[in-house]
mmCIF file of C-alpha atoms in Angstrom:
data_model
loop_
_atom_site.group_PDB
_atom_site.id
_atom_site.type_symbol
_atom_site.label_atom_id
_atom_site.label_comp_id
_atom_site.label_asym_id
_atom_site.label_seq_id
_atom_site.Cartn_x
_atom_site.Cartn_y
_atom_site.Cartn_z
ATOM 1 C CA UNK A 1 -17.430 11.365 2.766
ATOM 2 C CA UNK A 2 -19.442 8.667 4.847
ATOM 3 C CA UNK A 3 -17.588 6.427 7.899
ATOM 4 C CA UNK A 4 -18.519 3.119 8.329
ATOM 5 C CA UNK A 5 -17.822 1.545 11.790
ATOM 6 C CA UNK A 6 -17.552 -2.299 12.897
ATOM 7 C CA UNK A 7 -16.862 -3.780 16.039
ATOM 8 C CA UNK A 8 -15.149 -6.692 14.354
ATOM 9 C CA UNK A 9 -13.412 -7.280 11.595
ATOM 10 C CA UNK A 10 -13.358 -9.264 9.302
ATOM 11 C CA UNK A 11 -17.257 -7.942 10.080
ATOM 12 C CA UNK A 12 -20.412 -10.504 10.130
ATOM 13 C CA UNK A 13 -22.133 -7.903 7.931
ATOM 14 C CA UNK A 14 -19.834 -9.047 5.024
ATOM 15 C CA UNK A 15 -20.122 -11.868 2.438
ATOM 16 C CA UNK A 16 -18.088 -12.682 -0.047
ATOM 17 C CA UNK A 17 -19.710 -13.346 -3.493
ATOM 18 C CA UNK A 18 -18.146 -15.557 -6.275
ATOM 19 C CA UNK A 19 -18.055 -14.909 -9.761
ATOM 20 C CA UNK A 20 -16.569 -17.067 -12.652
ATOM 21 C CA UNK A 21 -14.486 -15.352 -15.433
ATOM 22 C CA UNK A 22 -15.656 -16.133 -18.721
ATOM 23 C CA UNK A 23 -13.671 -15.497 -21.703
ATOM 24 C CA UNK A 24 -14.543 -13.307 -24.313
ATOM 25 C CA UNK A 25 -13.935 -15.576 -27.109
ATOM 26 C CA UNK A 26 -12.791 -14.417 -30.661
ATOM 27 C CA UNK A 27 -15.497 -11.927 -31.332
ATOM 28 C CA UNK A 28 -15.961 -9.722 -28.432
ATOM 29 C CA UNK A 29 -14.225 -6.997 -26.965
ATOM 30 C CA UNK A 30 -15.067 -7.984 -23.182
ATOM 31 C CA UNK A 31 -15.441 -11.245 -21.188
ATOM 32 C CA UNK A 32 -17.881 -11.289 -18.579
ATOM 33 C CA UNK A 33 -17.983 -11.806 -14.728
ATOM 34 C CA UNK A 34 -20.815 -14.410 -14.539
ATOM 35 C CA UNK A 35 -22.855 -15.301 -11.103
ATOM 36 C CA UNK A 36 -22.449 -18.999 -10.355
ATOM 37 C CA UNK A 37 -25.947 -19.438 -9.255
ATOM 38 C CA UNK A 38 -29.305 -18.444 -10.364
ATOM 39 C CA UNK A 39 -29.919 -16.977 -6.762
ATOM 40 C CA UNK A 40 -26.749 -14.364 -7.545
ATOM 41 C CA UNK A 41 -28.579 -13.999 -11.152
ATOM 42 C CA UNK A 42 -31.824 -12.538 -9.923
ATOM 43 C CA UNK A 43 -29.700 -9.665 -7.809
ATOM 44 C CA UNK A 44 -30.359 -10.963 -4.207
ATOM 45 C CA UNK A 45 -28.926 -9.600 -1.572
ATOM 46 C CA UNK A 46 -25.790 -11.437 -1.462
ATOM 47 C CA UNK A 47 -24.981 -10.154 -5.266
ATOM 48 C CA UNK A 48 -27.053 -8.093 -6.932
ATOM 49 C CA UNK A 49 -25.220 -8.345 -10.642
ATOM 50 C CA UNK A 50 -27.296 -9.840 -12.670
ATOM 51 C CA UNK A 51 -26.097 -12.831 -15.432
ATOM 52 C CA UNK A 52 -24.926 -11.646 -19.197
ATOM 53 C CA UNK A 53 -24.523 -13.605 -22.428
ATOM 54 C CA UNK A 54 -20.680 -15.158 -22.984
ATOM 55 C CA UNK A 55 -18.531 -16.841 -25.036
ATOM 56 C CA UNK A 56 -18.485 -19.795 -24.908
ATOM 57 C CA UNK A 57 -14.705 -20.559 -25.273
ATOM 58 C CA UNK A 58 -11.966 -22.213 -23.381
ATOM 59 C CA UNK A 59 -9.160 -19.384 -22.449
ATOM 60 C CA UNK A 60 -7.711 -16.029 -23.768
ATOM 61 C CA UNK A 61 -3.971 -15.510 -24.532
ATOM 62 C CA UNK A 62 -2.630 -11.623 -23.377
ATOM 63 C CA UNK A 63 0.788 -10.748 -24.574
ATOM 64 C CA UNK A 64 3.422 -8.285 -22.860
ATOM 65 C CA UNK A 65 3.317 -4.678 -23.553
ATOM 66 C CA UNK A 66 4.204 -1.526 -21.298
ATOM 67 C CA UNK A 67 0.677 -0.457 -22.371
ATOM 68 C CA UNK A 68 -2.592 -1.996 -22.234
ATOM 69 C CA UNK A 69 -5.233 0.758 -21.676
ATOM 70 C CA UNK A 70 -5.652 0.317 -18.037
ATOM 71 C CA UNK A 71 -4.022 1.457 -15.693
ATOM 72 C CA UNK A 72 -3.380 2.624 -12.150
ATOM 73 C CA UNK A 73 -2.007 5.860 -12.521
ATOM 74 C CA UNK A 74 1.093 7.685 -12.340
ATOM 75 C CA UNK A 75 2.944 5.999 -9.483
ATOM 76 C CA UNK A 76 2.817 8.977 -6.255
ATOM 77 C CA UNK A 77 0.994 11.456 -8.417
ATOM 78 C CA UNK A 78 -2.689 9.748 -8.481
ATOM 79 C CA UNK A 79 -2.253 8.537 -5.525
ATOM 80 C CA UNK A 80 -1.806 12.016 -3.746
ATOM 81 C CA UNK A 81 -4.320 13.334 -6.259
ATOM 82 C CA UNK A 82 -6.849 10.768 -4.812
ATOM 83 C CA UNK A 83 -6.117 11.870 -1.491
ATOM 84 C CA UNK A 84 -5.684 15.681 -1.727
ATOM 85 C CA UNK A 85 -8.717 16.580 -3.750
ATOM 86 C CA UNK A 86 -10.212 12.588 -4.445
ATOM 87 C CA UNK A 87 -9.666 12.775 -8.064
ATOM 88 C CA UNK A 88 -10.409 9.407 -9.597
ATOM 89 C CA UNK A 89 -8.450 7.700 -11.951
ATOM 90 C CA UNK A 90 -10.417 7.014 -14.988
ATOM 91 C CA UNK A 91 -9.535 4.772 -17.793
ATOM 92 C CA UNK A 92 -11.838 3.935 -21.201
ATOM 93 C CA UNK A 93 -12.485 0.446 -21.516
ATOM 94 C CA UNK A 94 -13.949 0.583 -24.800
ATOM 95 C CA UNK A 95 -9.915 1.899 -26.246
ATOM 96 C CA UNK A 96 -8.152 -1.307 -24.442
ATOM 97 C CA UNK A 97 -5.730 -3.048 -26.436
ATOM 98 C CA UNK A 98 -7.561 -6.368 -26.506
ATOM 99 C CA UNK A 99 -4.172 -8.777 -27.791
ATOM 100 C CA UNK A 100 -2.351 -6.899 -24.520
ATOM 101 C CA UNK A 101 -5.144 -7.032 -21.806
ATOM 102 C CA UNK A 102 -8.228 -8.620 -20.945
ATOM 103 C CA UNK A 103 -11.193 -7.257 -19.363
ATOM 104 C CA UNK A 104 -14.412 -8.835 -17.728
ATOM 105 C CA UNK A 105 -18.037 -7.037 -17.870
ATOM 106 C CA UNK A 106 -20.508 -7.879 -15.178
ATOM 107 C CA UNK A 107 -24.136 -6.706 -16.112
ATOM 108 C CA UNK A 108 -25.553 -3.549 -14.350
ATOM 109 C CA UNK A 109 -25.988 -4.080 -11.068
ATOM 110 C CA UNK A 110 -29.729 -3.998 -9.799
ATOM 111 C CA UNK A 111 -29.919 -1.386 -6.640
ATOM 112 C CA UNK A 112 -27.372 0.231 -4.754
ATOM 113 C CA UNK A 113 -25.318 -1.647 -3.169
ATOM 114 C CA UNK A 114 -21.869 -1.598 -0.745
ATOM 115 C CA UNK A 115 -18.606 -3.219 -1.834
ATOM 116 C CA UNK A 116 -16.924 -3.210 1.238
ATOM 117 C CA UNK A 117 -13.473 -5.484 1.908
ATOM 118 C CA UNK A 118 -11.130 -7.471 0.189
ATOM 119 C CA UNK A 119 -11.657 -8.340 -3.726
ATOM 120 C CA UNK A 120 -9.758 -11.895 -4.612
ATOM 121 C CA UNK A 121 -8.912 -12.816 -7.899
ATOM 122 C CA UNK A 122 -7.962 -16.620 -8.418
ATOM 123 C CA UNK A 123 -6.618 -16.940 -12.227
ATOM 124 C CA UNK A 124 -5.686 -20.172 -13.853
ATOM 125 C CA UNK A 125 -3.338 -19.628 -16.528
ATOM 126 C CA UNK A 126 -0.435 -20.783 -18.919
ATOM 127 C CA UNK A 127 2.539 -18.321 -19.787
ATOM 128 C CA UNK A 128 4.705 -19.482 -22.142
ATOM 129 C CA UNK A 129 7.721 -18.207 -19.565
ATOM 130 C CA UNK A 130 8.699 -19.141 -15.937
ATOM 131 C CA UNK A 131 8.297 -15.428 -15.007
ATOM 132 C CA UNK A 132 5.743 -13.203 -15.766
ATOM 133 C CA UNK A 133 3.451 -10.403 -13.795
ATOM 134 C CA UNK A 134 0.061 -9.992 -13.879
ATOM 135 C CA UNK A 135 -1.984 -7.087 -12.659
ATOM 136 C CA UNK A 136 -5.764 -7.169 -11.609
ATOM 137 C CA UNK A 137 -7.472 -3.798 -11.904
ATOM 138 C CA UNK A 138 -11.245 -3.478 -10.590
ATOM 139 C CA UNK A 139 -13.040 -0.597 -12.027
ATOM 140 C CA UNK A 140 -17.176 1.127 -11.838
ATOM 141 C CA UNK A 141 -18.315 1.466 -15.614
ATOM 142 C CA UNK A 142 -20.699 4.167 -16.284
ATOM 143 C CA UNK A 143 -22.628 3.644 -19.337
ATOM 144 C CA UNK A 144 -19.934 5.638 -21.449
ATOM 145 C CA UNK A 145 -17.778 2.646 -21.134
ATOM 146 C CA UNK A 146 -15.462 5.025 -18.258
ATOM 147 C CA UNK A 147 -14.241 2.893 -15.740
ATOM 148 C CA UNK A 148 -13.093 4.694 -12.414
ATOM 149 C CA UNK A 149 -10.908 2.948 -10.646
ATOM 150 C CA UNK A 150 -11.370 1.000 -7.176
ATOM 151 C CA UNK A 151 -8.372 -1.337 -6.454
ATOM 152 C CA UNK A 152 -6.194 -2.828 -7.397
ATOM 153 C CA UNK A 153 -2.571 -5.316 -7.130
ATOM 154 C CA UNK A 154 -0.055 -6.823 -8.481
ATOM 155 C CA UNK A 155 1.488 -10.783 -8.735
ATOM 156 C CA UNK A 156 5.135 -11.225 -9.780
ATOM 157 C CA UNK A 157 5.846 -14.736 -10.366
ATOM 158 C CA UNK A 158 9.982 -14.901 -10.865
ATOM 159 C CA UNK A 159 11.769 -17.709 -12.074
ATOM 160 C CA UNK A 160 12.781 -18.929 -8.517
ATOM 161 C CA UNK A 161 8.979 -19.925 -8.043
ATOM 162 C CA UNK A 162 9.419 -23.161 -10.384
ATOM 163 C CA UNK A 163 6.607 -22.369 -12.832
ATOM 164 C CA UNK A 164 7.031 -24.506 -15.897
ATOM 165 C CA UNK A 165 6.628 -22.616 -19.040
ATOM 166 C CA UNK A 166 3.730 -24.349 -20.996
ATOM 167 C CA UNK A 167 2.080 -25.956 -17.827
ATOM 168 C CA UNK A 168 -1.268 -24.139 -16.339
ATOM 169 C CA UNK A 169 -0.620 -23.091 -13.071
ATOM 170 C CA UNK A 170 -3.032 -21.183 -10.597
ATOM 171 C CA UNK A 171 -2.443 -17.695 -9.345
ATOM 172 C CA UNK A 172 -4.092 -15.865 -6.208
ATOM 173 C CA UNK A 173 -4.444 -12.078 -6.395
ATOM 174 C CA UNK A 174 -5.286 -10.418 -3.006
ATOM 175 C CA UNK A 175 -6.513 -6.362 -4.358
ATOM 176 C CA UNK A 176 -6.282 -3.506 -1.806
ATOM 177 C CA UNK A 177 -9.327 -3.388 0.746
ATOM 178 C CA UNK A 178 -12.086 -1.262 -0.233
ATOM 179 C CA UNK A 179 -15.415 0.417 0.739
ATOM 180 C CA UNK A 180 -17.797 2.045 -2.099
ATOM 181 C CA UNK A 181 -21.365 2.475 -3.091
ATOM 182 C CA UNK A 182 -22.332 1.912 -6.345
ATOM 183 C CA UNK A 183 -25.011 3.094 -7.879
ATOM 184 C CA UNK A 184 -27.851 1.017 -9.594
ATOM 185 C CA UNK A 185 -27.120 0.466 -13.618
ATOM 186 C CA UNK A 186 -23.029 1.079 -12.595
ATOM 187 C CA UNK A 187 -21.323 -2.416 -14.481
ATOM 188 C CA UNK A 188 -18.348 -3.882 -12.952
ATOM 189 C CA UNK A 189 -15.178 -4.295 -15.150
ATOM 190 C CA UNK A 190 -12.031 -6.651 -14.084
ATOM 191 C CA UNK A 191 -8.943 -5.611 -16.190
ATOM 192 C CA UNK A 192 -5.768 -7.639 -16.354
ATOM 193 C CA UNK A 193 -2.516 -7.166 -18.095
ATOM 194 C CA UNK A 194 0.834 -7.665 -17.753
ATOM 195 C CA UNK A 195 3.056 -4.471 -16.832
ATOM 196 C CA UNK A 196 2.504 -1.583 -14.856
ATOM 197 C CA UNK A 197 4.853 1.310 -13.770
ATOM 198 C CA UNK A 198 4.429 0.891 -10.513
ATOM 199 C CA UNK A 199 5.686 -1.792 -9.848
ATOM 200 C CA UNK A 200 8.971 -3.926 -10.673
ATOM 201 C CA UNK A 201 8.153 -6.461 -13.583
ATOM 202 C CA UNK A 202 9.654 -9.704 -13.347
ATOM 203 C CA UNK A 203 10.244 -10.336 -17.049
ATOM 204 C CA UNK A 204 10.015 -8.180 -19.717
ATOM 205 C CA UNK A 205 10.561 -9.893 -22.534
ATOM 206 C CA UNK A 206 8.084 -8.700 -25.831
ATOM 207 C CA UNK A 207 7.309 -12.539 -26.781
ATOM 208 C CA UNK A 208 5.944 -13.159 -23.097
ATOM 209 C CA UNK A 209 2.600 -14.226 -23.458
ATOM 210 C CA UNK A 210 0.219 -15.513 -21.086
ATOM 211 C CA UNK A 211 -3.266 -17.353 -21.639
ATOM 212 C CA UNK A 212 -5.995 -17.220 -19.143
ATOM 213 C CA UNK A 213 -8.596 -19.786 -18.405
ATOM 214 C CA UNK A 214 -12.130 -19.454 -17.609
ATOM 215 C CA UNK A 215 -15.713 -20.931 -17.573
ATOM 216 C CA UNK A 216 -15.000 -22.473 -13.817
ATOM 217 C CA UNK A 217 -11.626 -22.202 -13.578
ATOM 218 C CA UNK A 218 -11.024 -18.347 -13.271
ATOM 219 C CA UNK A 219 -12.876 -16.487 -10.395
ATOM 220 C CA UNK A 220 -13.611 -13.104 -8.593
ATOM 221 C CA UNK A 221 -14.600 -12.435 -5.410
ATOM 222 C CA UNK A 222 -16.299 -9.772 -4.313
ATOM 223 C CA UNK A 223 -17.332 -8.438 -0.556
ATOM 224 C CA UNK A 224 -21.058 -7.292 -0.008
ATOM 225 C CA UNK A 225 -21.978 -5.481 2.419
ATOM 226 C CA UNK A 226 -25.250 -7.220 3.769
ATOM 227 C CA UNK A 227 -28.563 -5.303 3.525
#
């Protein structure tokens, strides 16, 4: 296990990249995280994930279910597993229910790199109720289509917040503070969907749906450590 140190923090030594979220369309399994420059594109220093094809469509609808696919673990269990003996919670991406999650594919990324700090999702979407739960799950894909987890987090939206069924509201997802090396060819997957046992939902009801917009709207952020 390695230690990083900083004498500050947030530290000077860490940019934040953005990506945009593009949908996957009717014919593809994944969206894809897509650079928003042709400087992130080429796998510079301040990315290194290089640009994939997408479709080019407006928005994906998810729909409520108790399972997606992803997942966080079993609440206390993995987490003491990860802990005690560091065993990773690994989820296939390729067996995701597609009409109950969504998941975004960056390309492999280019050299080893550090993804140290906060991850921000900012998601643009529509339910079709005034409450509803999203969570954001950030996973390493090997080339097996495994995805090991690296954060992740919740947002409840409850009916007190004034969300207007039908209207397309924005939503800011903060995931837990990470440091990790990846490994060159390792792809980045973003996972969202609506219920997880860990945490309270705020509506449950099986005609919940949400739709999710993209191509500029949408966006990750990721922290780089800086070569």
């Amino acid at each position: 296990r390695k230690h990083i140190f900083f004498d500050a923090w947030p530290a000077p030594a860490i940019a934040s990249t953005r990506y945009s979220l593009a949908p996957r369309g009717a014919l593809r399994h994944f969206g894809a995280i897509r650079p928003e420059s042709a400087e992130q594109a080429l796998g510079s220093s301040k990315a290194n994930i290089t640009s994939i094809d997408f479709v080019a469509a407006d928005a994906d609808d998810i729909y409520f279910s108790r399972y997606s696919g992803l997942s966080a673990g079993i609440p206390i269990v993995s987490e003491l597993l990860q802990v005690a003996i560091r065993a990773p919670i690994a989820v296939n991406l390729l067996l995701t229910d597609a009409r109950h999650s969504i998941v975004y594919m960056s390309a492999p990324i280019l050299a080893q790199r550090m993804l140290c700090g906060t991850p921000n999702v900012t998601l643009f979407v529509t339910p079709n109720r005034g409450s509803f739960q999203l969570l954001s799950y950030l996973y390493a894909v090997d080339a097996t289509g495994m995805g090991t987890l690296l954060t992740h987090a919740p947002r409840s939206v409850w009916e007190d917040e004034g969300v207007v069924p039908g209207a397309m509201t924005s939503l800011h997802i903060s995931m837990r503070t990470l440091c990790t090396q990846l490994s060159p060819g390792v792809e980045l997957a973003l996972g969202i969907d609506t219920y997880s046992p860990a945490y309270t939902p705020s509506n449950t009801d099986a005609h919940l749906a949400v739709r999710i917009h993209g191509n500029g709207l949408s966006t990750l952020d990721l922290p780089w450590l800086q070569a």
